[in-house]
mmCIF file of C-alpha atoms in Angstrom:
data_model
loop_
_atom_site.group_PDB
_atom_site.id
_atom_site.type_symbol
_atom_site.label_atom_id
_atom_site.label_comp_id
_atom_site.label_asym_id
_atom_site.label_seq_id
_atom_site.Cartn_x
_atom_site.Cartn_y
_atom_site.Cartn_z
ATOM 1 C CA MET S 132 3.107 7.116 -2.771
ATOM 2 C CA LYS S 133 4.500 7.525 -6.214
ATOM 3 C CA GLY S 134 6.911 4.609 -6.126
ATOM 4 C CA LYS S 135 4.489 2.237 -4.444
ATOM 5 C CA HIS S 136 1.779 2.942 -7.007
ATOM 6 C CA ALA S 137 3.730 2.434 -10.222
ATOM 7 C CA SER S 138 2.127 0.313 -12.922
ATOM 8 C CA PHE S 139 1.209 0.123 -16.601
ATOM 9 C CA ASN S 140 -1.021 2.712 -18.169
ATOM 10 C CA GLN S 141 -3.345 2.127 -21.065
ATOM 11 C CA PHE S 142 -0.527 2.715 -23.512
ATOM 12 C CA GLY S 143 1.551 -0.085 -22.032
ATOM 13 C CA ILE S 144 4.033 2.196 -20.327
ATOM 14 C CA PHE S 145 5.223 1.603 -16.796
ATOM 15 C CA ASP S 146 4.060 4.606 -14.826
ATOM 16 C CA ASP S 147 1.989 5.516 -11.774
ATOM 17 C CA PHE S 148 -1.368 4.041 -12.808
ATOM 18 C CA ASN S 149 -2.713 0.888 -11.217
ATOM 19 C CA LYS S 150 -3.726 -1.120 -14.269
ATOM 20 C CA ASP S 151 -3.662 -4.903 -14.632
ATOM 21 C CA PHE S 152 -2.209 -6.005 -17.954
ATOM 22 C CA SER S 153 -1.968 -9.691 -17.012
ATOM 23 C CA ASN S 154 -4.660 -10.610 -19.550
ATOM 24 C CA ILE S 155 -3.077 -8.893 -22.535
ATOM 25 C CA PRO S 156 -2.621 -11.324 -25.474
ATOM 26 C CA GLY S 157 0.822 -12.862 -25.621
ATOM 27 C CA ASN S 158 1.594 -11.346 -29.010
ATOM 28 C CA ALA S 159 0.831 -7.808 -27.863
ATOM 29 C CA LEU S 160 3.665 -5.340 -27.616
ATOM 30 C CA VAL S 161 4.227 -3.422 -24.400
ATOM 31 C CA VAL S 162 6.469 -0.366 -24.423
ATOM 32 C CA LEU S 163 8.280 0.124 -21.140
ATOM 33 C CA ASN S 164 10.029 3.330 -20.216
ATOM 34 C CA LEU S 165 11.951 2.023 -17.234
ATOM 35 C CA ASP S 166 13.822 5.225 -16.510
ATOM 36 C CA ILE S 167 13.176 8.769 -17.653
ATOM 37 C CA THR S 168 16.851 9.053 -18.635
ATOM 38 C CA SER S 169 17.000 5.768 -20.562
ATOM 39 C CA THR S 170 15.686 4.566 -23.877
ATOM 40 C CA THR S 171 12.341 2.817 -24.025
ATOM 41 C CA THR S 172 12.170 -0.962 -24.286
ATOM 42 C CA THR S 173 9.549 -2.899 -26.236
ATOM 43 C CA TYR S 174 8.474 -6.295 -24.889
ATOM 44 C CA ASN S 175 6.306 -9.003 -26.312
ATOM 45 C CA MET S 176 3.812 -9.699 -23.516
ATOM 46 C CA GLU S 177 4.952 -13.325 -23.338
ATOM 47 C CA ASP S 178 8.535 -12.092 -22.885
ATOM 48 C CA LEU S 179 7.373 -9.857 -20.069
ATOM 49 C CA LYS S 180 5.592 -12.725 -18.335
ATOM 50 C CA SER S 181 8.769 -14.805 -18.661
ATOM 51 C CA LYS S 182 10.467 -12.291 -16.356
ATOM 52 C CA VAL S 183 8.162 -13.197 -13.460
ATOM 53 C CA GLY S 184 10.370 -16.056 -12.245
ATOM 54 C CA PRO S 185 13.646 -14.084 -12.270
ATOM 55 C CA VAL S 186 12.006 -11.094 -10.577
ATOM 56 C CA GLY S 187 10.495 -13.468 -8.021
ATOM 57 C CA LYS S 188 13.973 -14.762 -7.216
ATOM 58 C CA ILE S 189 15.044 -11.233 -6.337
ATOM 59 C CA LEU S 190 11.976 -10.751 -4.163
ATOM 60 C CA ASN S 191 12.496 -13.978 -2.249
ATOM 61 C CA ASP S 192 16.273 -13.843 -1.832
ATOM 62 C CA PRO S 193 17.045 -12.875 1.791
ATOM 63 C CA ASN S 194 20.556 -11.844 0.753
ATOM 64 C CA VAL S 195 19.231 -9.072 -1.487
ATOM 65 C CA PRO S 196 18.862 -5.675 0.251
ATOM 66 C CA LEU S 197 15.304 -5.096 1.403
ATOM 67 C CA HIS S 198 14.759 -1.978 -0.678
ATOM 68 C CA GLN S 199 15.657 -3.911 -3.845
ATOM 69 C CA ARG S 200 13.257 -6.689 -2.878
ATOM 70 C CA PHE S 201 10.539 -4.051 -2.555
ATOM 71 C CA ARG S 202 11.203 -2.848 -6.076
ATOM 72 C CA ALA S 203 10.915 -6.449 -7.266
ATOM 73 C CA LEU S 204 7.637 -6.839 -5.379
ATOM 74 C CA PHE S 205 6.048 -3.837 -7.042
ATOM 75 C CA THR S 206 7.335 -4.983 -10.424
ATOM 76 C CA LEU S 207 5.490 -8.283 -9.931
ATOM 77 C CA ARG S 208 2.382 -6.459 -8.788
ATOM 78 C CA ASN S 209 2.439 -4.410 -11.951
ATOM 79 C CA ILE S 210 2.906 -7.397 -14.259
ATOM 80 C CA GLY S 211 0.056 -9.249 -12.549
ATOM 81 C CA GLY S 212 -1.348 -12.684 -13.225
ATOM 82 C CA GLU S 213 -1.350 -15.996 -11.376
ATOM 83 C CA ASP S 214 2.387 -16.625 -11.730
ATOM 84 C CA ALA S 215 3.183 -13.239 -10.196
ATOM 85 C CA ILE S 216 0.766 -13.961 -7.345
ATOM 86 C CA ASN S 217 2.484 -17.283 -6.666
ATOM 87 C CA GLU S 218 5.905 -15.614 -6.542
ATOM 88 C CA ILE S 219 4.633 -12.935 -4.178
ATOM 89 C CA ALA S 220 2.993 -15.499 -1.902
ATOM 90 C CA LYS S 221 6.268 -17.402 -1.523
ATOM 91 C CA GLY S 222 7.551 -14.502 0.557
ATOM 92 C CA PHE S 223 5.138 -14.932 3.458
ATOM 93 C CA SER S 224 7.672 -17.115 5.271
ATOM 94 C CA ASP S 225 10.159 -14.238 5.387
ATOM 95 C CA PRO S 226 10.991 -12.920 8.883
ATOM 96 C CA SER S 227 10.562 -9.268 7.842
ATOM 97 C CA VAL S 228 7.157 -8.025 8.997
ATOM 98 C CA LEU S 229 7.524 -5.016 6.732
ATOM 99 C CA LEU S 230 7.980 -7.245 3.708
ATOM 100 C CA THR S 231 5.238 -9.738 4.540
ATOM 101 C CA HIS S 232 2.703 -7.003 5.209
ATOM 102 C CA GLU S 233 3.636 -5.370 1.908
ATOM 103 C CA LEU S 234 3.179 -8.694 0.114
ATOM 104 C CA ALA S 235 -0.392 -8.822 1.411
ATOM 105 C CA TYR S 236 -0.973 -5.189 0.435
ATOM 106 C CA CYS S 237 0.125 -5.854 -3.141
ATOM 107 C CA LEU S 238 -2.014 -8.966 -3.461
ATOM 108 C CA GLY S 239 -5.022 -6.904 -2.444
ATOM 109 C CA GLN S 240 -4.199 -4.105 -4.873
ATOM 110 C CA MET S 241 -3.996 -6.635 -7.713
ATOM 111 C CA GLN S 242 -7.668 -7.552 -7.057
ATOM 112 C CA ASP S 243 -7.189 -11.062 -8.416
ATOM 113 C CA LYS S 244 -9.226 -13.825 -6.781
ATOM 114 C CA ASN S 245 -6.295 -16.220 -7.217
ATOM 115 C CA ALA S 246 -4.736 -14.450 -4.230
ATOM 116 C CA ILE S 247 -7.622 -15.232 -1.862
ATOM 117 C CA PRO S 248 -6.374 -18.626 -0.546
ATOM 118 C CA PHE S 249 -2.964 -17.167 0.296
ATOM 119 C CA LEU S 250 -4.491 -14.201 2.101
ATOM 120 C CA ILE S 251 -6.918 -16.333 4.094
ATOM 121 C CA LYS S 252 -4.034 -18.541 5.197
ATOM 122 C CA VAL S 253 -2.152 -15.487 6.478
ATOM 123 C CA LEU S 254 -5.191 -14.056 8.252
ATOM 124 C CA GLU S 255 -5.859 -17.382 9.966
ATOM 125 C CA ASP S 256 -2.249 -17.889 11.085
ATOM 126 C CA GLU S 257 -2.225 -16.394 14.570
ATOM 127 C CA SER S 258 1.523 -16.980 14.841
ATOM 128 C CA MET S 259 2.088 -14.249 12.246
ATOM 129 C CA ASN S 260 2.538 -10.635 13.256
ATOM 130 C CA PRO S 261 -0.786 -8.771 13.594
ATOM 131 C CA ILE S 262 0.457 -6.117 11.175
ATOM 132 C CA THR S 263 0.758 -8.732 8.433
ATOM 133 C CA ARG S 264 -2.539 -10.362 9.378
ATOM 134 C CA HIS S 265 -4.291 -6.983 9.320
ATOM 135 C CA GLU S 266 -2.945 -6.329 5.839
ATOM 136 C CA ALA S 267 -4.221 -9.721 4.673
ATOM 137 C CA GLY S 268 -7.685 -8.852 5.971
ATOM 138 C CA GLU S 269 -7.585 -5.489 4.228
ATOM 139 C CA ALA S 270 -6.438 -7.176 1.018
ATOM 140 C CA LEU S 271 -9.418 -9.532 1.125
ATOM 141 C CA GLY S 272 -11.641 -6.476 1.400
ATOM 142 C CA ALA S 273 -9.833 -4.869 -1.542
ATOM 143 C CA ILE S 274 -10.513 -7.898 -3.741
ATOM 144 C CA GLY S 275 -14.132 -7.454 -2.738
ATOM 145 C CA SER S 276 -15.515 -10.967 -3.149
ATOM 146 C CA THR S 277 -18.478 -12.026 -1.012
ATOM 147 C CA GLU S 278 -16.930 -15.496 -0.706
ATOM 148 C CA VAL S 279 -14.578 -14.194 2.011
ATOM 149 C CA LEU S 280 -17.286 -12.725 4.252
ATOM 150 C CA ASP S 281 -17.452 -15.798 6.489
ATOM 151 C CA VAL S 282 -13.740 -15.776 7.284
ATOM 152 C CA LEU S 283 -13.814 -12.020 7.869
ATOM 153 C CA GLN S 284 -16.765 -12.444 10.223
ATOM 154 C CA LYS S 285 -14.750 -15.018 12.153
ATOM 155 C CA TYR S 286 -11.866 -12.610 12.776
ATOM 156 C CA ARG S 287 -13.841 -9.427 13.464
ATOM 157 C CA GLN S 288 -13.544 -10.460 17.145
ATOM 158 C CA ASP S 289 -9.820 -11.218 16.951
ATOM 159 C CA PRO S 290 -7.915 -10.357 20.159
ATOM 160 C CA GLU S 291 -5.545 -8.194 18.114
ATOM 161 C CA ALA S 292 -7.350 -4.875 17.633
ATOM 162 C CA PRO S 293 -5.797 -4.013 14.231
ATOM 163 C CA VAL S 294 -6.917 -7.388 12.864
ATOM 164 C CA ALA S 295 -10.438 -7.148 14.286
ATOM 165 C CA GLU S 296 -10.938 -3.556 13.113
ATOM 166 C CA THR S 297 -9.601 -4.352 9.646
ATOM 167 C CA CYS S 298 -11.936 -7.306 9.229
ATOM 168 C CA GLU S 299 -14.894 -5.135 10.234
ATOM 169 C CA LEU S 300 -13.858 -2.534 7.654
ATOM 170 C CA ALA S 301 -13.410 -5.198 4.979
ATOM 171 C CA ILE S 302 -16.886 -6.577 5.673
ATOM 172 C CA GLN S 303 -18.385 -3.100 5.387
ATOM 173 C CA ARG S 304 -16.545 -2.440 2.123
ATOM 174 C CA ILE S 305 -17.673 -5.703 0.529
ATOM 175 C CA LYS S 306 -21.270 -5.108 1.606
ATOM 176 C CA TRP S 307 -21.093 -1.552 0.253
ATOM 177 C CA LEU S 308 -19.894 -2.872 -3.117
ATOM 178 C CA ASN S 309 -22.510 -5.623 -3.191
ATOM 179 C CA GLU S 310 -25.404 -3.317 -2.287
ATOM 180 C CA ARG S 311 -24.514 -0.984 -5.145
ATOM 181 C CA LYS S 312 -23.682 -3.847 -7.530
ATOM 182 C CA ILE S 313 -20.651 -1.987 -8.849
ATOM 183 C CA ASP S 314 -17.103 -2.978 -9.607
ATOM 184 C CA SER S 315 -14.535 -2.033 -7.015
ATOM 185 C CA PRO S 316 -13.687 1.623 -7.690
ATOM 186 C CA ASN S 317 -10.110 2.855 -7.808
ATOM 187 C CA SER S 318 -9.404 6.152 -6.107
ATOM 188 C CA ILE S 319 -7.974 9.167 -7.879
ATOM 189 C CA TYR S 320 -4.667 8.061 -6.339
ATOM 190 C CA ASP S 321 -4.905 4.751 -8.241
ATOM 191 C CA SER S 322 -5.169 2.723 -5.072
ATOM 192 C CA VAL S 323 -7.898 0.374 -3.913
ATOM 193 C CA ASP S 324 -9.039 2.011 -0.690
ATOM 194 C CA PRO S 325 -10.501 0.197 2.344
ATOM 195 C CA ALA S 326 -13.534 2.499 2.247
ATOM 196 C CA PRO S 327 -15.111 4.800 -0.344
ATOM 197 C CA ALA S 328 -14.938 8.554 -0.084
ATOM 198 C CA GLU S 329 -18.064 10.337 1.127
ATOM 199 C CA GLU S 330 -20.584 10.767 -1.676
ATOM 200 C CA ASP S 331 -22.035 14.067 -0.459
ATOM 201 C CA SER S 332 -20.469 17.526 -0.606
ATOM 202 C CA SER S 333 -19.654 18.020 3.061
ATOM 203 C CA SER S 334 -17.389 20.911 3.992
ATOM 204 C CA VAL S 335 -13.844 20.348 5.208
ATOM 205 C CA GLU S 336 -14.930 21.334 8.705
ATOM 206 C CA GLU S 337 -17.730 18.752 8.647
ATOM 207 C CA LEU S 338 -15.445 16.028 7.295
ATOM 208 C CA VAL S 339 -12.786 16.707 9.922
ATOM 209 C CA SER S 340 -15.465 16.541 12.593
ATOM 210 C CA VAL S 341 -16.545 13.096 11.355
ATOM 211 C CA LEU S 342 -12.912 12.004 11.071
ATOM 212 C CA LEU S 343 -12.070 12.824 14.671
ATOM 213 C CA ASP S 344 -15.328 11.759 16.330
ATOM 214 C CA GLU S 345 -14.659 8.344 17.856
ATOM 215 C CA THR S 346 -18.366 7.737 18.402
ATOM 216 C CA ASN S 347 -18.687 7.324 14.622
ATOM 217 C CA SER S 348 -18.038 3.926 13.071
ATOM 218 C CA LEU S 349 -14.554 3.357 11.698
ATOM 219 C CA PHE S 350 -16.045 2.923 8.218
ATOM 220 C CA GLU S 351 -17.669 6.385 8.390
ATOM 221 C CA ARG S 352 -14.452 7.934 9.648
ATOM 222 C CA TYR S 353 -12.510 6.289 6.819
ATOM 223 C CA LYS S 354 -14.997 7.693 4.308
ATOM 224 C CA ALA S 355 -14.279 11.164 5.688
ATOM 225 C CA LEU S 356 -10.554 10.394 5.600
ATOM 226 C CA PHE S 357 -10.557 9.595 1.890
ATOM 227 C CA SER S 358 -12.803 12.541 1.093
ATOM 228 C CA LEU S 359 -10.318 14.887 2.754
ATOM 229 C CA ARG S 360 -7.478 13.244 0.843
ATOM 230 C CA ASN S 361 -9.292 13.692 -2.457
ATOM 231 C CA LEU S 362 -9.930 17.382 -1.770
ATOM 232 C CA ASN S 363 -6.158 17.841 -1.425
ATOM 233 C CA THR S 364 -6.268 21.426 -0.177
ATOM 234 C CA THR S 365 -4.093 22.892 2.548
ATOM 235 C CA GLU S 366 -7.132 23.031 4.824
ATOM 236 C CA SER S 367 -8.107 19.405 4.200
ATOM 237 C CA ILE S 368 -4.528 18.167 4.576
ATOM 238 C CA LEU S 369 -4.027 19.961 7.880
ATOM 239 C CA GLY S 370 -7.341 18.503 9.007
ATOM 240 C CA LEU S 371 -6.040 15.044 8.179
ATOM 241 C CA THR S 372 -2.896 15.535 10.248
ATOM 242 C CA LYS S 373 -5.050 15.889 13.362
ATOM 243 C CA GLY S 374 -5.859 12.216 12.946
ATOM 244 C CA LEU S 375 -2.264 11.221 13.710
ATOM 245 C CA THR S 376 -2.882 11.640 17.426
ATOM 246 C CA VAL S 377 -6.403 10.254 17.911
ATOM 247 C CA GLY S 378 -8.155 6.932 17.591
ATOM 248 C CA SER S 379 -6.791 3.425 17.258
ATOM 249 C CA ALA S 380 -3.406 2.433 15.879
ATOM 250 C CA LEU S 381 -5.117 1.180 12.723
ATOM 251 C CA PHE S 382 -6.816 4.535 12.200
ATOM 252 C CA ARG S 383 -3.636 6.532 12.811
ATOM 253 C CA HIS S 384 -1.607 4.342 10.463
ATOM 254 C CA GLU S 385 -4.180 4.883 7.690
ATOM 255 C CA VAL S 386 -3.930 8.631 8.198
ATOM 256 C CA ALA S 387 -0.157 8.368 7.771
ATOM 257 C CA PHE S 388 -0.553 6.252 4.628
ATOM 258 C CA VAL S 389 -2.895 8.814 3.091
ATOM 259 C CA LEU S 390 -0.487 11.646 3.906
ATOM 260 C CA GLY S 391 2.154 9.671 2.029
ATOM 261 C CA GLN S 392 -0.141 9.466 -0.979
ATOM 262 C CA ILE S 393 -0.702 13.218 -0.919
ATOM 263 C CA GLN S 394 3.067 13.925 -0.772
ATOM 264 C CA ASN S 395 2.693 17.470 0.545
ATOM 265 C CA PRO S 396 5.710 18.820 2.475
ATOM 266 C CA VAL S 397 3.388 20.725 4.831
ATOM 267 C CA THR S 398 2.885 17.403 6.659
ATOM 268 C CA ILE S 399 6.569 16.672 7.301
ATOM 269 C CA SER S 400 6.702 18.088 10.823
ATOM 270 C CA MET S 401 3.619 16.139 11.936
ATOM 271 C CA LEU S 402 4.813 12.886 10.375
ATOM 272 C CA SER S 403 8.240 13.397 11.917
ATOM 273 C CA ALA S 404 6.709 13.951 15.352
ATOM 274 C CA SER S 405 4.728 10.704 15.128
ATOM 275 C CA LEU S 406 7.780 8.785 13.929
ATOM 276 C CA ALA S 407 9.761 10.155 16.874
ATOM 277 C CA ASP S 408 7.066 9.233 19.401
ATOM 278 C CA ALA S 409 8.112 5.902 20.891
ATOM 279 C CA THR S 410 4.689 5.562 22.530
ATOM 280 C CA GLN S 411 3.048 5.316 19.108
ATOM 281 C CA HIS S 412 2.283 1.798 17.868
ATOM 282 C CA GLU S 413 5.033 0.615 15.542
ATOM 283 C CA MET S 414 2.523 0.203 12.694
ATOM 284 C CA VAL S 415 1.916 3.965 12.927
ATOM 285 C CA ARG S 416 5.592 4.861 13.156
ATOM 286 C CA HIS S 417 6.522 2.652 10.221
ATOM 287 C CA GLU S 418 3.787 4.186 8.063
ATOM 288 C CA CYS S 419 4.996 7.672 8.976
ATOM 289 C CA ALA S 420 8.485 6.680 7.854
ATOM 290 C CA GLU S 421 7.214 5.454 4.498
ATOM 291 C CA ALA S 422 5.127 8.602 4.073
ATOM 292 C CA LEU S 423 8.243 10.712 4.601
ATOM 293 C CA GLY S 424 10.040 8.619 2.005
ATOM 294 C CA SER S 425 7.205 9.225 -0.420
ATOM 295 C CA ILE S 426 7.392 12.989 0.095
ATOM 296 C CA GLY S 427 11.076 12.553 -0.576
ATOM 297 C CA THR S 428 12.634 15.917 0.238
ATOM 298 C CA GLU S 429 16.145 16.314 1.615
ATOM 299 C CA GLU S 430 14.593 17.171 4.985
ATOM 300 C CA CYS S 431 12.762 13.835 4.906
ATOM 301 C CA THR S 432 16.002 12.024 4.119
ATOM 302 C CA GLN S 433 17.752 13.533 7.120
ATOM 303 C CA ILE S 434 14.838 12.637 9.409
ATOM 304 C CA LEU S 435 14.750 9.031 8.205
ATOM 305 C CA LYS S 436 18.477 8.512 8.711
ATOM 306 C CA LYS S 437 18.003 9.140 12.432
ATOM 307 C CA TYR S 438 15.911 5.976 12.789
ATOM 308 C CA LEU S 439 17.990 3.435 10.886
ATOM 309 C CA ASN S 440 18.970 1.942 14.254
ATOM 310 C CA ASP S 441 15.568 2.262 15.921
ATOM 311 C CA PRO S 442 14.721 -0.487 18.455
ATOM 312 C CA SER S 443 11.717 -1.486 16.314
ATOM 313 C CA GLN S 444 12.652 -3.763 13.416
ATOM 314 C CA ILE S 445 9.732 -2.669 11.259
ATOM 315 C CA VAL S 446 10.639 0.984 11.805
ATOM 316 C CA ARG S 447 14.275 0.297 10.878
ATOM 317 C CA ASP S 448 13.234 -1.611 7.770
ATOM 318 C CA SER S 449 10.742 1.093 6.814
ATOM 319 C CA CYS S 450 13.413 3.760 7.035
ATOM 320 C CA GLU S 451 15.681 1.738 4.735
ATOM 321 C CA VAL S 452 12.919 1.354 2.160
ATOM 322 C CA ALA S 453 11.766 4.951 2.631
ATOM 323 C CA LEU S 454 15.265 6.281 1.998
ATOM 324 C CA ASP S 455 15.310 4.359 -1.280
ATOM 325 C CA MET S 456 11.919 5.856 -2.135
ATOM 326 C CA ALA S 457 13.197 9.330 -1.277
ATOM 327 C CA ASP S 458 16.248 8.737 -3.448
ATOM 328 C CA HIS S 459 13.895 7.753 -6.265
ATOM 329 C CA GLU S 460 11.845 10.932 -5.784
ATOM 330 C CA GLN S 461 14.964 13.118 -5.831
ATOM 331 C CA SER S 462 16.642 11.323 -8.752
ATOM 332 C CA GLY S 463 14.093 12.123 -11.432
ATOM 333 C CA GLU S 464 13.812 8.430 -12.315
ATOM 334 C CA PHE S 465 10.513 7.629 -14.025
ATOM 335 C CA GLN S 466 10.033 4.161 -12.600
ATOM 336 C CA TYR S 467 10.318 2.897 -9.015
ATOM 337 C CA ALA S 468 9.363 -0.715 -9.787
ATOM 338 C CA ASN S 469 12.442 -1.286 -11.914
ATOM 339 C CA ALA S 470 13.367 -4.936 -11.344
ATOM 340 C CA LEU S 471 13.034 -5.693 -15.061
ATOM 341 C CA GLN S 472 16.214 -3.701 -15.571
ATOM 342 C CA VAL S 473 18.025 -6.018 -13.180
ATOM 343 C CA VAL S 474 16.934 -9.274 -14.835
ATOM 344 C CA ASN S 475 17.491 -8.130 -18.436
#
C-alpha cells in the first residue's frame, strides 16, 4: 500500500521507503517533500523530532477524523524513535479496533525493541479485540527478538485462532532469523513480512499449489504467498486471489493485504466480492477494503462508498480510511503521511 508504506529514503526525503532515521544526528538536515505540488521543506533533525508531540496529539484525539489520525500515525512511524513509540502506544486505549490494530502494525514495522513491552501488554490483554492482539503478536515477530519467544509460546494455544496462528508464525519467523544469523530482511515492498519468500525458484503453478494446500504449515504457505507477490505477474497475482476463499481468516486477510501492496486493478472484482461477503470474517473484509483503497481507482471508490454504513465497525472504519487512501492515490500527492503539514 503506497500510503501505508511512506517513509524517509536515504536522501532524507519522505517517500515510500521504510527507513528509520530516528538515529540521525540532531544537527543533520532532512529535506522533506511533503506534497508533489508543494515546495520542499528542510528540517533540522531536532526540529523534526520536536514535532512528535504535536503529531501524537492528532493521533490520540478522538475528535479528529479517523483518516487524519491514520496519517498522523504513519508520520510518527516514519520519524521513529522512542518518543514516537510512546505516542503511538498511548492510542491502545482507543475504542477503534481498526486504529489499535494499526498501532500494533506500525510498532512492528519500526523494528525498535522499545516497543516490545507495549506489544506484550496488548497480546496478553484478553479483553482486547483478537484482531488487535493478533497484530501485536505479528509485530513482535517483525521485531524479531528471541526475548519474546516465551510469551509467543504461551499464546500459540490461545482460544482465538487468529492470535494462536499469528504467534506460531512469529515463532517460526524469529527462529528462521536466528538460525541464519541475519538481520531482519525487508521485502521489495519495503515492509517487514511475517515470513520470508521462498528461496528456491519454484514455478507459479508450484507456488500456488503450496499456497492453497492446507496440509502445509501456515509458515510454508506464507512463504509461497510472498514469493507470488514478489513475482508480480498476472499469473502469480491471479494465483494469489484464489487464496481469498480458502484457509483460515488470518490466511485470507494476509492474502488481501498482499493484494493491496501489489495495487493491480485486475484484483478489484475478487477483493470486492470478499468485501461484500458477510460470511467472511471481518478481519478479511476490512483488509479487502483497505486493499481497494490502496489500488485507488474510481471503481474502488464507488465500491467502498457502499460499505460506509456496514454493520461491522471495523469494516466501516476501514472504508473511511480506504477512501482517504484512494483520494491520495488519485490526487497525485507525493506523501500520504502528511501530518507535519498540519502541525507546522
